[in-house]
Short mmCIF file of N, CA and C and ligand atoms in Angstrom, two decimals:
data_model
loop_
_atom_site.label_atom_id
_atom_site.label_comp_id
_atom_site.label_asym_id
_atom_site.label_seq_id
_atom_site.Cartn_x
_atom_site.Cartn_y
_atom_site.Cartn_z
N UNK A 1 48.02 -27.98 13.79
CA UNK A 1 47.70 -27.58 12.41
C UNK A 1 47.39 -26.07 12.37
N UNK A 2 48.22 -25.40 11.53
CA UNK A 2 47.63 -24.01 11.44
C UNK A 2 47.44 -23.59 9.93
N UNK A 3 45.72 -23.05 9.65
CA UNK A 3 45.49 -22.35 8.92
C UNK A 3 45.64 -21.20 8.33
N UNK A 4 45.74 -21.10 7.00
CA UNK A 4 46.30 -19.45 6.72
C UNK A 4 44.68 -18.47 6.31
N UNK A 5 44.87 -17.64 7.30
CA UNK A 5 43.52 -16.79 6.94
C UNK A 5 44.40 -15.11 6.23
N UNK A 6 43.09 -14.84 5.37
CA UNK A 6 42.98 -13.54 4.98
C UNK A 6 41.65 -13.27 5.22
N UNK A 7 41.89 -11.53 5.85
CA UNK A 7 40.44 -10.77 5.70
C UNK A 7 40.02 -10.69 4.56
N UNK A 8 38.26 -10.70 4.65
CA UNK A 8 37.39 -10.51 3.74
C UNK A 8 36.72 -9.62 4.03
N UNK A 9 35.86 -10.00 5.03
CA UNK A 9 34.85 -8.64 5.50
C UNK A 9 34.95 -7.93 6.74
N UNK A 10 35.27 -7.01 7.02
CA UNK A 10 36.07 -6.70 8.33
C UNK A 10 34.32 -6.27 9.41
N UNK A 11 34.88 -6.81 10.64
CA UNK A 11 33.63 -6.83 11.54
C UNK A 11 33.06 -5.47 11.26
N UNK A 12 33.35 -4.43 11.23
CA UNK A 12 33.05 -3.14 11.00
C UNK A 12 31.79 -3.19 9.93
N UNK A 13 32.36 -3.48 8.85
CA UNK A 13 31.60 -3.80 7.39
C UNK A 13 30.19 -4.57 7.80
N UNK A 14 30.34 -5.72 8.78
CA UNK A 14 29.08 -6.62 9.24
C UNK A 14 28.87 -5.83 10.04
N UNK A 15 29.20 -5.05 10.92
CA UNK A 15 28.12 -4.32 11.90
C UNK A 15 27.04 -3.63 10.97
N UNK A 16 27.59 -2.58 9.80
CA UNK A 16 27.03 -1.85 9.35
C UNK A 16 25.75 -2.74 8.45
N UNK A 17 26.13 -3.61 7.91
CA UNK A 17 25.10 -4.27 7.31
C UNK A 17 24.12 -4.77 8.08
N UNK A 18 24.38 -5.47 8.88
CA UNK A 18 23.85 -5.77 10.10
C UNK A 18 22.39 -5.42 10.21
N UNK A 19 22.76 -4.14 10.67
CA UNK A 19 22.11 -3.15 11.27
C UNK A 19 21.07 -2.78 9.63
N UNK A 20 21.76 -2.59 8.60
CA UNK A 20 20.88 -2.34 7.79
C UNK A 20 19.21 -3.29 8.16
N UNK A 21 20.35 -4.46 7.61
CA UNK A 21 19.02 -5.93 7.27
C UNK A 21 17.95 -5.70 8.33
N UNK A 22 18.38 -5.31 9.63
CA UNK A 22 17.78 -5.33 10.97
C UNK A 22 16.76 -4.35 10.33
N UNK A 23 16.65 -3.43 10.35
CA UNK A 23 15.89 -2.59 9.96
C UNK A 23 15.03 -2.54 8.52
N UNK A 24 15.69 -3.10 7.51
CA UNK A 24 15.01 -3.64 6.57
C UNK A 24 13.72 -4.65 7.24
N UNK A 25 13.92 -5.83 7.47
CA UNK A 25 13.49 -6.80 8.69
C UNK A 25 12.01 -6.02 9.44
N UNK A 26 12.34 -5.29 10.13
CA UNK A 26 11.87 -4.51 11.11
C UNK A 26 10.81 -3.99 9.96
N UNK A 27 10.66 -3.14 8.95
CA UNK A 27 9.72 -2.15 8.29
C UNK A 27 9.12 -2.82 7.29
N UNK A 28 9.39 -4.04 7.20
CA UNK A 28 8.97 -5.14 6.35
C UNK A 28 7.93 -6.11 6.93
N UNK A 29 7.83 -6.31 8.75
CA UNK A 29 7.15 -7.19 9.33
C UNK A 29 6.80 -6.23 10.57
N UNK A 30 6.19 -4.80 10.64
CA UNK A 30 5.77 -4.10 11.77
C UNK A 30 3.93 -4.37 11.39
N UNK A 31 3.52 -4.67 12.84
CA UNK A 31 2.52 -5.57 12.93
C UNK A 31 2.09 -6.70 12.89
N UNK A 32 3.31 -7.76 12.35
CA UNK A 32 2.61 -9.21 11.37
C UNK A 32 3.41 -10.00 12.58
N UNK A 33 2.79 -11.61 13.07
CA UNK A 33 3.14 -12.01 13.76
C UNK A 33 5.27 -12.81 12.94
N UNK A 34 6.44 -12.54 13.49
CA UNK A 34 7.48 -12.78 12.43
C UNK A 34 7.91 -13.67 13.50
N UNK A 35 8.46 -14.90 13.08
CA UNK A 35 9.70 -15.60 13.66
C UNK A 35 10.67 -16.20 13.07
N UNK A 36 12.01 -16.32 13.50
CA UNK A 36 13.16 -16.76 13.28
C UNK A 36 13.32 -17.56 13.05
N UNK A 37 13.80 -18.71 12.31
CA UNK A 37 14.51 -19.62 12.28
C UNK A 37 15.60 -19.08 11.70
N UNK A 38 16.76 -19.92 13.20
CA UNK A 38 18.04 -19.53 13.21
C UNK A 38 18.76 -21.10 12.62
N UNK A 39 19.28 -20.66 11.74
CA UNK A 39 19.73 -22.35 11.36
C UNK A 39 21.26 -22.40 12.01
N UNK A 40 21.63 -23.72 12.87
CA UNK A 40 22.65 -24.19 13.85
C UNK A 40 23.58 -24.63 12.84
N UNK A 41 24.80 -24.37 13.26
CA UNK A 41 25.56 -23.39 14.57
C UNK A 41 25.55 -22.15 13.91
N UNK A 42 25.97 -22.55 12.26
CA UNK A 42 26.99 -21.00 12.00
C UNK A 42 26.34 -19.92 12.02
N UNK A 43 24.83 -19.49 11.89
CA UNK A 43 23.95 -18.35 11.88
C UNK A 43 23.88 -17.81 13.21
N UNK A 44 24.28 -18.79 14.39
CA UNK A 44 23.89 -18.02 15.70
C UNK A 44 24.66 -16.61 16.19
N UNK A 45 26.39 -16.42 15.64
CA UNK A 45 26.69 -15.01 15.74
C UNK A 45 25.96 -13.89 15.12
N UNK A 46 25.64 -14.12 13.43
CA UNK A 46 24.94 -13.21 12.86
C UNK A 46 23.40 -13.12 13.13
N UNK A 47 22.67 -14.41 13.69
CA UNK A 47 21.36 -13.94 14.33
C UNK A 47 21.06 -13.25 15.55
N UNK A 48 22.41 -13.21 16.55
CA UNK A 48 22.48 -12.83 18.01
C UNK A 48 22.81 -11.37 17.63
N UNK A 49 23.34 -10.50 16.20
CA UNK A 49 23.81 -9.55 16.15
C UNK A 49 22.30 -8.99 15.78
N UNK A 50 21.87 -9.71 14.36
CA UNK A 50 21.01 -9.67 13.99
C UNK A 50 19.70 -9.12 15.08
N UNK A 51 19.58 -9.63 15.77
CA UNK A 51 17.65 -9.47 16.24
C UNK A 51 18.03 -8.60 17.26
N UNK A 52 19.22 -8.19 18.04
CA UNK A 52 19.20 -6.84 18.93
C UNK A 52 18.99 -5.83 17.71
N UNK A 53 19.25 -5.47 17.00
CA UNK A 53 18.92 -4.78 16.42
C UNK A 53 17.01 -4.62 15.28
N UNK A 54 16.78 -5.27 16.01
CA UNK A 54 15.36 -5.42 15.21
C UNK A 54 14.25 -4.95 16.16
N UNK A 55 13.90 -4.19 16.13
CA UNK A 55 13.37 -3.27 16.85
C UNK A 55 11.25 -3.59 17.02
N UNK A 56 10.90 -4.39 16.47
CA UNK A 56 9.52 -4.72 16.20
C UNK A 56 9.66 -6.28 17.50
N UNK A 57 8.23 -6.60 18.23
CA UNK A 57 8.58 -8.24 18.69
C UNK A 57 8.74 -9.25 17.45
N UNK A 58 9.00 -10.58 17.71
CA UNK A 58 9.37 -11.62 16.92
C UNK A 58 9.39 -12.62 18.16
N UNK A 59 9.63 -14.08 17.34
CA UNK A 59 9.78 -14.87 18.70
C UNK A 59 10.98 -16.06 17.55
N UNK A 60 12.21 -16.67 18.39
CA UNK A 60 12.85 -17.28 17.66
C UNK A 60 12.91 -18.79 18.15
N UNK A 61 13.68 -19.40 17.08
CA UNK A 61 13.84 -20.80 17.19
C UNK A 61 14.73 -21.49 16.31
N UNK A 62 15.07 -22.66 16.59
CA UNK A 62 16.43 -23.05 16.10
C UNK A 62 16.02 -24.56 15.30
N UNK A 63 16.27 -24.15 14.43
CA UNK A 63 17.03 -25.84 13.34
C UNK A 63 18.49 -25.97 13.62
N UNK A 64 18.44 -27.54 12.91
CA UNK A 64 20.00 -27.47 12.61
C UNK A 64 19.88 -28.25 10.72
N UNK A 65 21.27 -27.93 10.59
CA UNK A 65 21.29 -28.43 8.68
C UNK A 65 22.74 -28.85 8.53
N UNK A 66 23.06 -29.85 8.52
CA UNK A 66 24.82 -29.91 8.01
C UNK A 66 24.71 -30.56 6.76
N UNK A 67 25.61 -30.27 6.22
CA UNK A 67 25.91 -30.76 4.68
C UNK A 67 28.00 -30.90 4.41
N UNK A 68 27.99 -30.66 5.37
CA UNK A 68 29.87 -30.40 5.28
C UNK A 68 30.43 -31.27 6.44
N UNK A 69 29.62 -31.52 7.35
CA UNK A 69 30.88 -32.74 8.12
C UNK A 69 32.25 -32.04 8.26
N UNK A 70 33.18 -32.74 8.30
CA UNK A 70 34.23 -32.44 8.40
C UNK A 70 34.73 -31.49 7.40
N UNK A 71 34.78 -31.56 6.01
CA UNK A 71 35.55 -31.76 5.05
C UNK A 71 35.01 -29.76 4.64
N UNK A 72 35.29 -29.50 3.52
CA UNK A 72 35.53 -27.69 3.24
C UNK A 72 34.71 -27.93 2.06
N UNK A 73 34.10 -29.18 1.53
CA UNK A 73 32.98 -28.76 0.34
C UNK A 73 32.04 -29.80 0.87
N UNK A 74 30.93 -29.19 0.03
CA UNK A 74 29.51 -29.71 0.45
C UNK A 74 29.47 -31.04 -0.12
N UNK A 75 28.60 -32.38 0.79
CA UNK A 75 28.86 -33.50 0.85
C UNK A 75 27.60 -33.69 -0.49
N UNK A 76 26.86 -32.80 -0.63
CA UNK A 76 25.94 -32.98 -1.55
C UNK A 76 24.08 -33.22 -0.52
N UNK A 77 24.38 -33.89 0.25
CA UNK A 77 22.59 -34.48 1.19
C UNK A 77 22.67 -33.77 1.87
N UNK A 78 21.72 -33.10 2.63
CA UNK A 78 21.32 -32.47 3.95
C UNK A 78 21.11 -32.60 5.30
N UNK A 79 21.28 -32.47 5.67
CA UNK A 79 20.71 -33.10 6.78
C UNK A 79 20.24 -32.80 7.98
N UNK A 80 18.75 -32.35 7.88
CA UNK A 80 17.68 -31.34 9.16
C UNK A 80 17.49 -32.23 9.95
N UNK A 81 17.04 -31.73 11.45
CA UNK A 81 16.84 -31.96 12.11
C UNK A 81 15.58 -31.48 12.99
N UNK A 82 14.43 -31.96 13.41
CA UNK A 82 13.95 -31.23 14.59
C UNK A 82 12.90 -29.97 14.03
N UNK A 83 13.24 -30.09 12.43
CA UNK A 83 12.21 -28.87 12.11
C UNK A 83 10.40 -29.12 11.99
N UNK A 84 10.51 -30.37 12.17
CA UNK A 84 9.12 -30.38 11.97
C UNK A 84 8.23 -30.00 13.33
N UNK A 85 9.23 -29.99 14.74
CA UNK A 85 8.54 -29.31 16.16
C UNK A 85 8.50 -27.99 16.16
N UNK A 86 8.67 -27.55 14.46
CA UNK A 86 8.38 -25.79 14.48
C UNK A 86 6.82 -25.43 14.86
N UNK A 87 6.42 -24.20 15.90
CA UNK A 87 5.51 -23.81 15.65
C UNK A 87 5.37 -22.49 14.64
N UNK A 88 5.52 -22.74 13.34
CA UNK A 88 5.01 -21.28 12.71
C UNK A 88 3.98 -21.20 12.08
N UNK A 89 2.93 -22.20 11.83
CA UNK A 89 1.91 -21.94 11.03
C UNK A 89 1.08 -20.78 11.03
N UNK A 90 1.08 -19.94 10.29
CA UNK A 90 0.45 -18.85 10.14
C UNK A 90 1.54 -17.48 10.78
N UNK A 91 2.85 -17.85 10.99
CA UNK A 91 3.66 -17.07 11.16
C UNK A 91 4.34 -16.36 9.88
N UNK A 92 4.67 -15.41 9.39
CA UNK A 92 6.10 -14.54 9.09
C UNK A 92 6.81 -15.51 9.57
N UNK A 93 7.74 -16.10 8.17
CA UNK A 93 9.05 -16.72 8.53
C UNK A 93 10.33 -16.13 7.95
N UNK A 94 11.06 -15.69 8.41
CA UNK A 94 12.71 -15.51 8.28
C UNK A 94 13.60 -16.66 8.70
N UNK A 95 13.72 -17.16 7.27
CA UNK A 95 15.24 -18.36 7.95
C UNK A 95 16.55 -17.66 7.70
N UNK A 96 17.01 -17.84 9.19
CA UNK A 96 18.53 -17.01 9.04
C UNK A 96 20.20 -18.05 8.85
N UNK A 97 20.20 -17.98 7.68
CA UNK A 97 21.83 -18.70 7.74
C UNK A 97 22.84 -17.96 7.42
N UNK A 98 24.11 -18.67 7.81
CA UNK A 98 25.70 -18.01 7.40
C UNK A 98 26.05 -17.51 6.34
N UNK A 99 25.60 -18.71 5.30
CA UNK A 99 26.04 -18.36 3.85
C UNK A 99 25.06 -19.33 2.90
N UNK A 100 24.93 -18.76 2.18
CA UNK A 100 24.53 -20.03 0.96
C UNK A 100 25.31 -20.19 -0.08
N UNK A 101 25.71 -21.17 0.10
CA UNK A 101 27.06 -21.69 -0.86
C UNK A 101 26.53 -22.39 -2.19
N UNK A 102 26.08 -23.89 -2.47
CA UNK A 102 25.08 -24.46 -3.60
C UNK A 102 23.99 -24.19 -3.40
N UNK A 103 23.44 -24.00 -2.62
CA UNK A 103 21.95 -23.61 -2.60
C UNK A 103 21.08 -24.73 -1.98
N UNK A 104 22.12 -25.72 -1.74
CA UNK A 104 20.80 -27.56 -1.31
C UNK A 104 20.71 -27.28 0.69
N UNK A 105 21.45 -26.39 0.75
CA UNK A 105 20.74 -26.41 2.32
C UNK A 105 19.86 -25.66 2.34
N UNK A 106 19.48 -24.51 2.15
CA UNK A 106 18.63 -23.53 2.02
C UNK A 106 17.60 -24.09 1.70
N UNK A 107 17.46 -24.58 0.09
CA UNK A 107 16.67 -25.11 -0.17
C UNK A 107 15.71 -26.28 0.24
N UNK A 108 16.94 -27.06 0.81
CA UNK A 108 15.78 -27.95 1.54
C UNK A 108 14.90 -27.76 2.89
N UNK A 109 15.75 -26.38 3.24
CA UNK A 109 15.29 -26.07 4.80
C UNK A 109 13.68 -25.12 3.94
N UNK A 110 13.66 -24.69 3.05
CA UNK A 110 12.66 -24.11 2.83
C UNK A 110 11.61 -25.00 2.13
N UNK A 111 12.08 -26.04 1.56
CA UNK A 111 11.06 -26.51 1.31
C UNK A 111 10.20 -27.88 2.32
N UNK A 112 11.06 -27.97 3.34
CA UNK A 112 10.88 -28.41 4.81
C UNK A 112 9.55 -27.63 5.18
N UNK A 113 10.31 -26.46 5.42
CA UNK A 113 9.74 -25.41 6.33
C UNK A 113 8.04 -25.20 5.97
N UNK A 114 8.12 -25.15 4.72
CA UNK A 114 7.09 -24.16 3.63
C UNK A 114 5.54 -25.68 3.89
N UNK A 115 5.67 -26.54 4.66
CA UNK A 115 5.18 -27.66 4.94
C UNK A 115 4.45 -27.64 6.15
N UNK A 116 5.15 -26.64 6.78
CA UNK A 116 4.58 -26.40 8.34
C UNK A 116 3.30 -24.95 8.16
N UNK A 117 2.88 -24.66 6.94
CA UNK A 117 2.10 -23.55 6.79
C UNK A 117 2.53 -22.27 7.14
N UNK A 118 3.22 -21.73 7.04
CA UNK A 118 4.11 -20.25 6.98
C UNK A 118 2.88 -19.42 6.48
N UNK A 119 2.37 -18.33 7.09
CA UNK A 119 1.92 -17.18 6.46
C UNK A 119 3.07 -16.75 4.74
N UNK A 120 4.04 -16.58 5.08
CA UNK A 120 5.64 -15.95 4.17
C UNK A 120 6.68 -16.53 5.12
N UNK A 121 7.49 -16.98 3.83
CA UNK A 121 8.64 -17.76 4.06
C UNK A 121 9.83 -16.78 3.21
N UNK A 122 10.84 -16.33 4.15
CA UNK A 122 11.43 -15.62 3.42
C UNK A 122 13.57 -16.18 3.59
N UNK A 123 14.14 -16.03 3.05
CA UNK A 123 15.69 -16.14 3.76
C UNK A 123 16.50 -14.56 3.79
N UNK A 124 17.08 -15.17 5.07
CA UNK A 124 18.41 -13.87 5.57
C UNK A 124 19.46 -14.71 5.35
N UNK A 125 20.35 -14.53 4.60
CA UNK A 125 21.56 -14.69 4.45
C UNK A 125 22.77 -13.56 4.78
N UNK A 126 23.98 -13.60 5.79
CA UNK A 126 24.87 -12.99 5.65
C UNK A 126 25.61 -13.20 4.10
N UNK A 127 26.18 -13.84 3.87
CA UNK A 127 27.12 -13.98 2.82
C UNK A 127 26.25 -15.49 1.86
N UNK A 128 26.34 -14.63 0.26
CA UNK A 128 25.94 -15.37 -0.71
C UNK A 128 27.20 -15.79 -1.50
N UNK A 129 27.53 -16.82 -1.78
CA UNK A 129 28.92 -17.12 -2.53
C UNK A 129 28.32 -17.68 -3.24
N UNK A 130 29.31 -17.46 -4.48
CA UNK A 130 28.85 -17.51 -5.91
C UNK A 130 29.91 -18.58 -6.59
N UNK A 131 29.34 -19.72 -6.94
CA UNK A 131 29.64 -20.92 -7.63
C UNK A 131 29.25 -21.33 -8.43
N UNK A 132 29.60 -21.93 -9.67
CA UNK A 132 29.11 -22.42 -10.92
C UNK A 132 28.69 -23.64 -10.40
N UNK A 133 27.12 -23.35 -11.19
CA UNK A 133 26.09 -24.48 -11.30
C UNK A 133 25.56 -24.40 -9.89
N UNK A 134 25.25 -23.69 -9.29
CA UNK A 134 24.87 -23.66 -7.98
C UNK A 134 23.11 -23.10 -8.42
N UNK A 135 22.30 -23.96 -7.07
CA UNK A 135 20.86 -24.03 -7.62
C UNK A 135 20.20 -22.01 -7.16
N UNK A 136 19.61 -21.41 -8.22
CA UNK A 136 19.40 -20.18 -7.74
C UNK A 136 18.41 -20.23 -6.40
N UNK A 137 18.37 -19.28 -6.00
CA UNK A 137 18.31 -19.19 -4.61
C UNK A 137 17.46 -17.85 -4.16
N UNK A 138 16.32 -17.37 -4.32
CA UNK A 138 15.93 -16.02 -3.97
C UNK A 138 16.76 -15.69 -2.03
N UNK A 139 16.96 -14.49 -1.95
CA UNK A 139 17.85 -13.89 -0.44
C UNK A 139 17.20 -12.85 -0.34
N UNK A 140 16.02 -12.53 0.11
CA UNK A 140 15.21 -11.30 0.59
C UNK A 140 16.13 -10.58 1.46
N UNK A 141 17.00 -10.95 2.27
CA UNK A 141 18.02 -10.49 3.07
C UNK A 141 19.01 -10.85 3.22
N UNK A 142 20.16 -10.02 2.02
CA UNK A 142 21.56 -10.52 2.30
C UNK A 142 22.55 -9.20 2.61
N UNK A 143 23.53 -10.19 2.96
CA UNK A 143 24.94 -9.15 3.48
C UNK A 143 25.27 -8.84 2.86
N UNK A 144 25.90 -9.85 2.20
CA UNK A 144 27.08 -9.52 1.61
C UNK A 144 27.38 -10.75 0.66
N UNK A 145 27.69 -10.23 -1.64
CA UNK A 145 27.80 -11.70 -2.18
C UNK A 145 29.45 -11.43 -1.98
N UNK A 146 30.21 -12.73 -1.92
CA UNK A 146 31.16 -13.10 -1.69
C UNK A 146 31.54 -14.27 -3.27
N UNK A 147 33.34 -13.70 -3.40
CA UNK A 147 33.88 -14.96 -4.70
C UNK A 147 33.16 -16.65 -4.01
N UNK A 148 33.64 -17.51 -4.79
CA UNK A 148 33.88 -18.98 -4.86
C UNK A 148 34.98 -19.17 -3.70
N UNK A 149 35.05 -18.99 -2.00
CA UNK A 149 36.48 -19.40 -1.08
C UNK A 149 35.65 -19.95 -0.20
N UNK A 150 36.46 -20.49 0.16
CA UNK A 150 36.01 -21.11 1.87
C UNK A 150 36.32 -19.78 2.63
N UNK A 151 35.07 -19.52 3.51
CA UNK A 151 35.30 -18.85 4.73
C UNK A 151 35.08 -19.13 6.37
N UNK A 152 35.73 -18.51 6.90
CA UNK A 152 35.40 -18.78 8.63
C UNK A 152 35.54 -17.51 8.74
N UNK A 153 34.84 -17.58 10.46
CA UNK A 153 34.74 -16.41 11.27
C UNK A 153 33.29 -15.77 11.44
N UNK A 154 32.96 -14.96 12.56
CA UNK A 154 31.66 -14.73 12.09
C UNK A 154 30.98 -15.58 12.31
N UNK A 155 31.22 -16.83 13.60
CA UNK A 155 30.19 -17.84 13.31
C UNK A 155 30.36 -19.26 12.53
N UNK A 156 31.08 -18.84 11.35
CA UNK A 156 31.65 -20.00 10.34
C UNK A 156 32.66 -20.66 10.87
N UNK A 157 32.59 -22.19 10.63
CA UNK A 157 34.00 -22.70 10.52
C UNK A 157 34.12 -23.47 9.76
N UNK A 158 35.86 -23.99 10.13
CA UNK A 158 36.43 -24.97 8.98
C UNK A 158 36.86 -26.35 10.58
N UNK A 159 35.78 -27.43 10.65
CA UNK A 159 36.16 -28.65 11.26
C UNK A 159 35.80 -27.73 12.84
N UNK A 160 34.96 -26.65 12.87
CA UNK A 160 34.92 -26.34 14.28
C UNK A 160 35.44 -25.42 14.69
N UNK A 161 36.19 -25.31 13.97
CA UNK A 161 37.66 -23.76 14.47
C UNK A 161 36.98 -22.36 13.79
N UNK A 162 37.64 -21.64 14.37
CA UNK A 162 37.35 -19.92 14.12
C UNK A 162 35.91 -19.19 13.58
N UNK A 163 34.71 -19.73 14.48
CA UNK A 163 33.99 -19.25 14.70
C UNK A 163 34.09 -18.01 15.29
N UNK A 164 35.01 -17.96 16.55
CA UNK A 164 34.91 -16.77 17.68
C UNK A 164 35.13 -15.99 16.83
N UNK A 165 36.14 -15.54 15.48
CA UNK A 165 36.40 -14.91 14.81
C UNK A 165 35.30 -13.37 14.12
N UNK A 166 35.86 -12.25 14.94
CA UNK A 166 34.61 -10.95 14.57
C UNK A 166 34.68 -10.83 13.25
N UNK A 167 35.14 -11.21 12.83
CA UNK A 167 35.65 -10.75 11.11
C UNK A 167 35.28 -12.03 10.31
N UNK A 168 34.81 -11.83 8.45
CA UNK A 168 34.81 -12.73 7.96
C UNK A 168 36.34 -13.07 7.17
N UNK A 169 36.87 -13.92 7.41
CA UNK A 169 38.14 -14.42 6.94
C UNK A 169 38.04 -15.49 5.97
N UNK A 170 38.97 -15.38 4.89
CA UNK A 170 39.10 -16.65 4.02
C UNK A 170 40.52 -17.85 4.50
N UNK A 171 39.68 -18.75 4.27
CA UNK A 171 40.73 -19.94 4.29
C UNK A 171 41.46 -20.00 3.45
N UNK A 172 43.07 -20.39 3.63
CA UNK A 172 43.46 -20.68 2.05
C UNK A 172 44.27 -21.69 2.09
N UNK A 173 44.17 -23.03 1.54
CA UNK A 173 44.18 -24.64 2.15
C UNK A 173 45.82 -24.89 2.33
N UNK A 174 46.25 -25.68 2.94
CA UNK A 174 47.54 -25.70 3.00
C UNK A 174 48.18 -26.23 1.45
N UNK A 175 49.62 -25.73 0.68
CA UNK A 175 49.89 -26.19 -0.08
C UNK A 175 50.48 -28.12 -0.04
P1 LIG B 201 25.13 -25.16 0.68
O1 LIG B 201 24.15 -26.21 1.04
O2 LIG B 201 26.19 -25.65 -0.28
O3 LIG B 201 24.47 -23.87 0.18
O4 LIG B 201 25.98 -24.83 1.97
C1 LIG B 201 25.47 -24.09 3.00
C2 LIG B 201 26.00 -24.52 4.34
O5 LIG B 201 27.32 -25.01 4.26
C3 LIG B 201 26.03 -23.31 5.24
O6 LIG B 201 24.97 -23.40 6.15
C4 LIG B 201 27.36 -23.41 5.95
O7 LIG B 201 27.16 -24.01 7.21
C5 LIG B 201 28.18 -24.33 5.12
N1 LIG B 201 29.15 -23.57 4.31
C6 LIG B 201 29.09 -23.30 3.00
N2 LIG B 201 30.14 -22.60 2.58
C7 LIG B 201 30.90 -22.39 3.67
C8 LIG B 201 32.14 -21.70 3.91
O8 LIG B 201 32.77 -21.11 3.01
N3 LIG B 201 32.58 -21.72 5.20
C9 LIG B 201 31.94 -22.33 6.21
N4 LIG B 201 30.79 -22.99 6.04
C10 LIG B 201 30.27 -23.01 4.79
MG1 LIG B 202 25.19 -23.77 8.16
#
């Protein structure tokens, strides 16, 4: 099976942002105890780019959230895992994901999260895509908003595939 990709955001473009947020990040939490939640899989390229560049300590840790299974739209339920063995109470929280697409993963990871006593609960998003009727969503840290497409690369995929991908690429479904 082969997919047809077009560039969207060329790795170049995410380095530079990157590096912004990093530093945004950084002058926003110098002194305060901050940790990560990296939400599994697709955030782990942009969090691994992410925190070399963050120049203050932090300490990280991993959820996971699927809502897509197989298929290229959201199944509608969530489904966390493992977040309640967070230690952040009284931490600076940054949850870092791929994208926020409807808004029901995010959301439920924060209102998960916001349970475990967070000093501040904040989200990093690379890419915000913009869909009608999608639940609003505050992004203290985003990349980049993106149309209504499916994307891979960067971490993202479609069924598993083209994560390795440095670049953000759009899918465009077979006719
Ligand atoms: P939401 O719950 O609809 O906001 O979807 C967010 C989650 O779905 C993200 O964590 C991604 O893993 C996945 N997702 C949403 N849109 C895309 C996409 O265009 N490509 C790949 N994964 C996506
Ligand atoms: Mg995800």
């Amino acid at each position: 099976m082969s997919d047809t990709l077009r560039p969207l955001i060329s790795a170049r473009r995410i380095k530079k942002r990157v590096a912004e947020l990093a530093s945004q990040i950084a002058e926003d939490h110098r002194g305060t105890p901050l940790t990560l939640v990296i939400v599994l899989k697709g955030a782990t390229i942009f969090a691994a780019d992410l925190m070399r560049q963050i120049g203050i300590p932090f300490v990280i840790d991993f959820v996971r959230a699927s809502s897509y299974g197989e298929a290229a739209r959201s199944s509608g339920t969530v489904e966390l895992s493992d977040e309640e063995r967070l230690d952040i109470a009284g931490h600076h929280v940054i949850v870092v994901e791929d994208i926020v697409d409807t808004g029901l993963t995010i959301s439920a990871l924060v209102a998960a999260l916001s349970q475990l006593g967070p000093a501040s609960l904040d989200v990093c998003a690379l890419l915000h895509k913009h869909v009608a009727g999608a639940r609003p969503v505050a992004i203290r840290y985003k990349g980049f908003d993106i149309p209504d497409a499916f994307v891979v690369g960067y971490g993202m995929d479609y069924a598993e595939r083209h994560r390795n991908l440095p670049g953000v690429y759009r899918l465009i479904p077979e006719a």
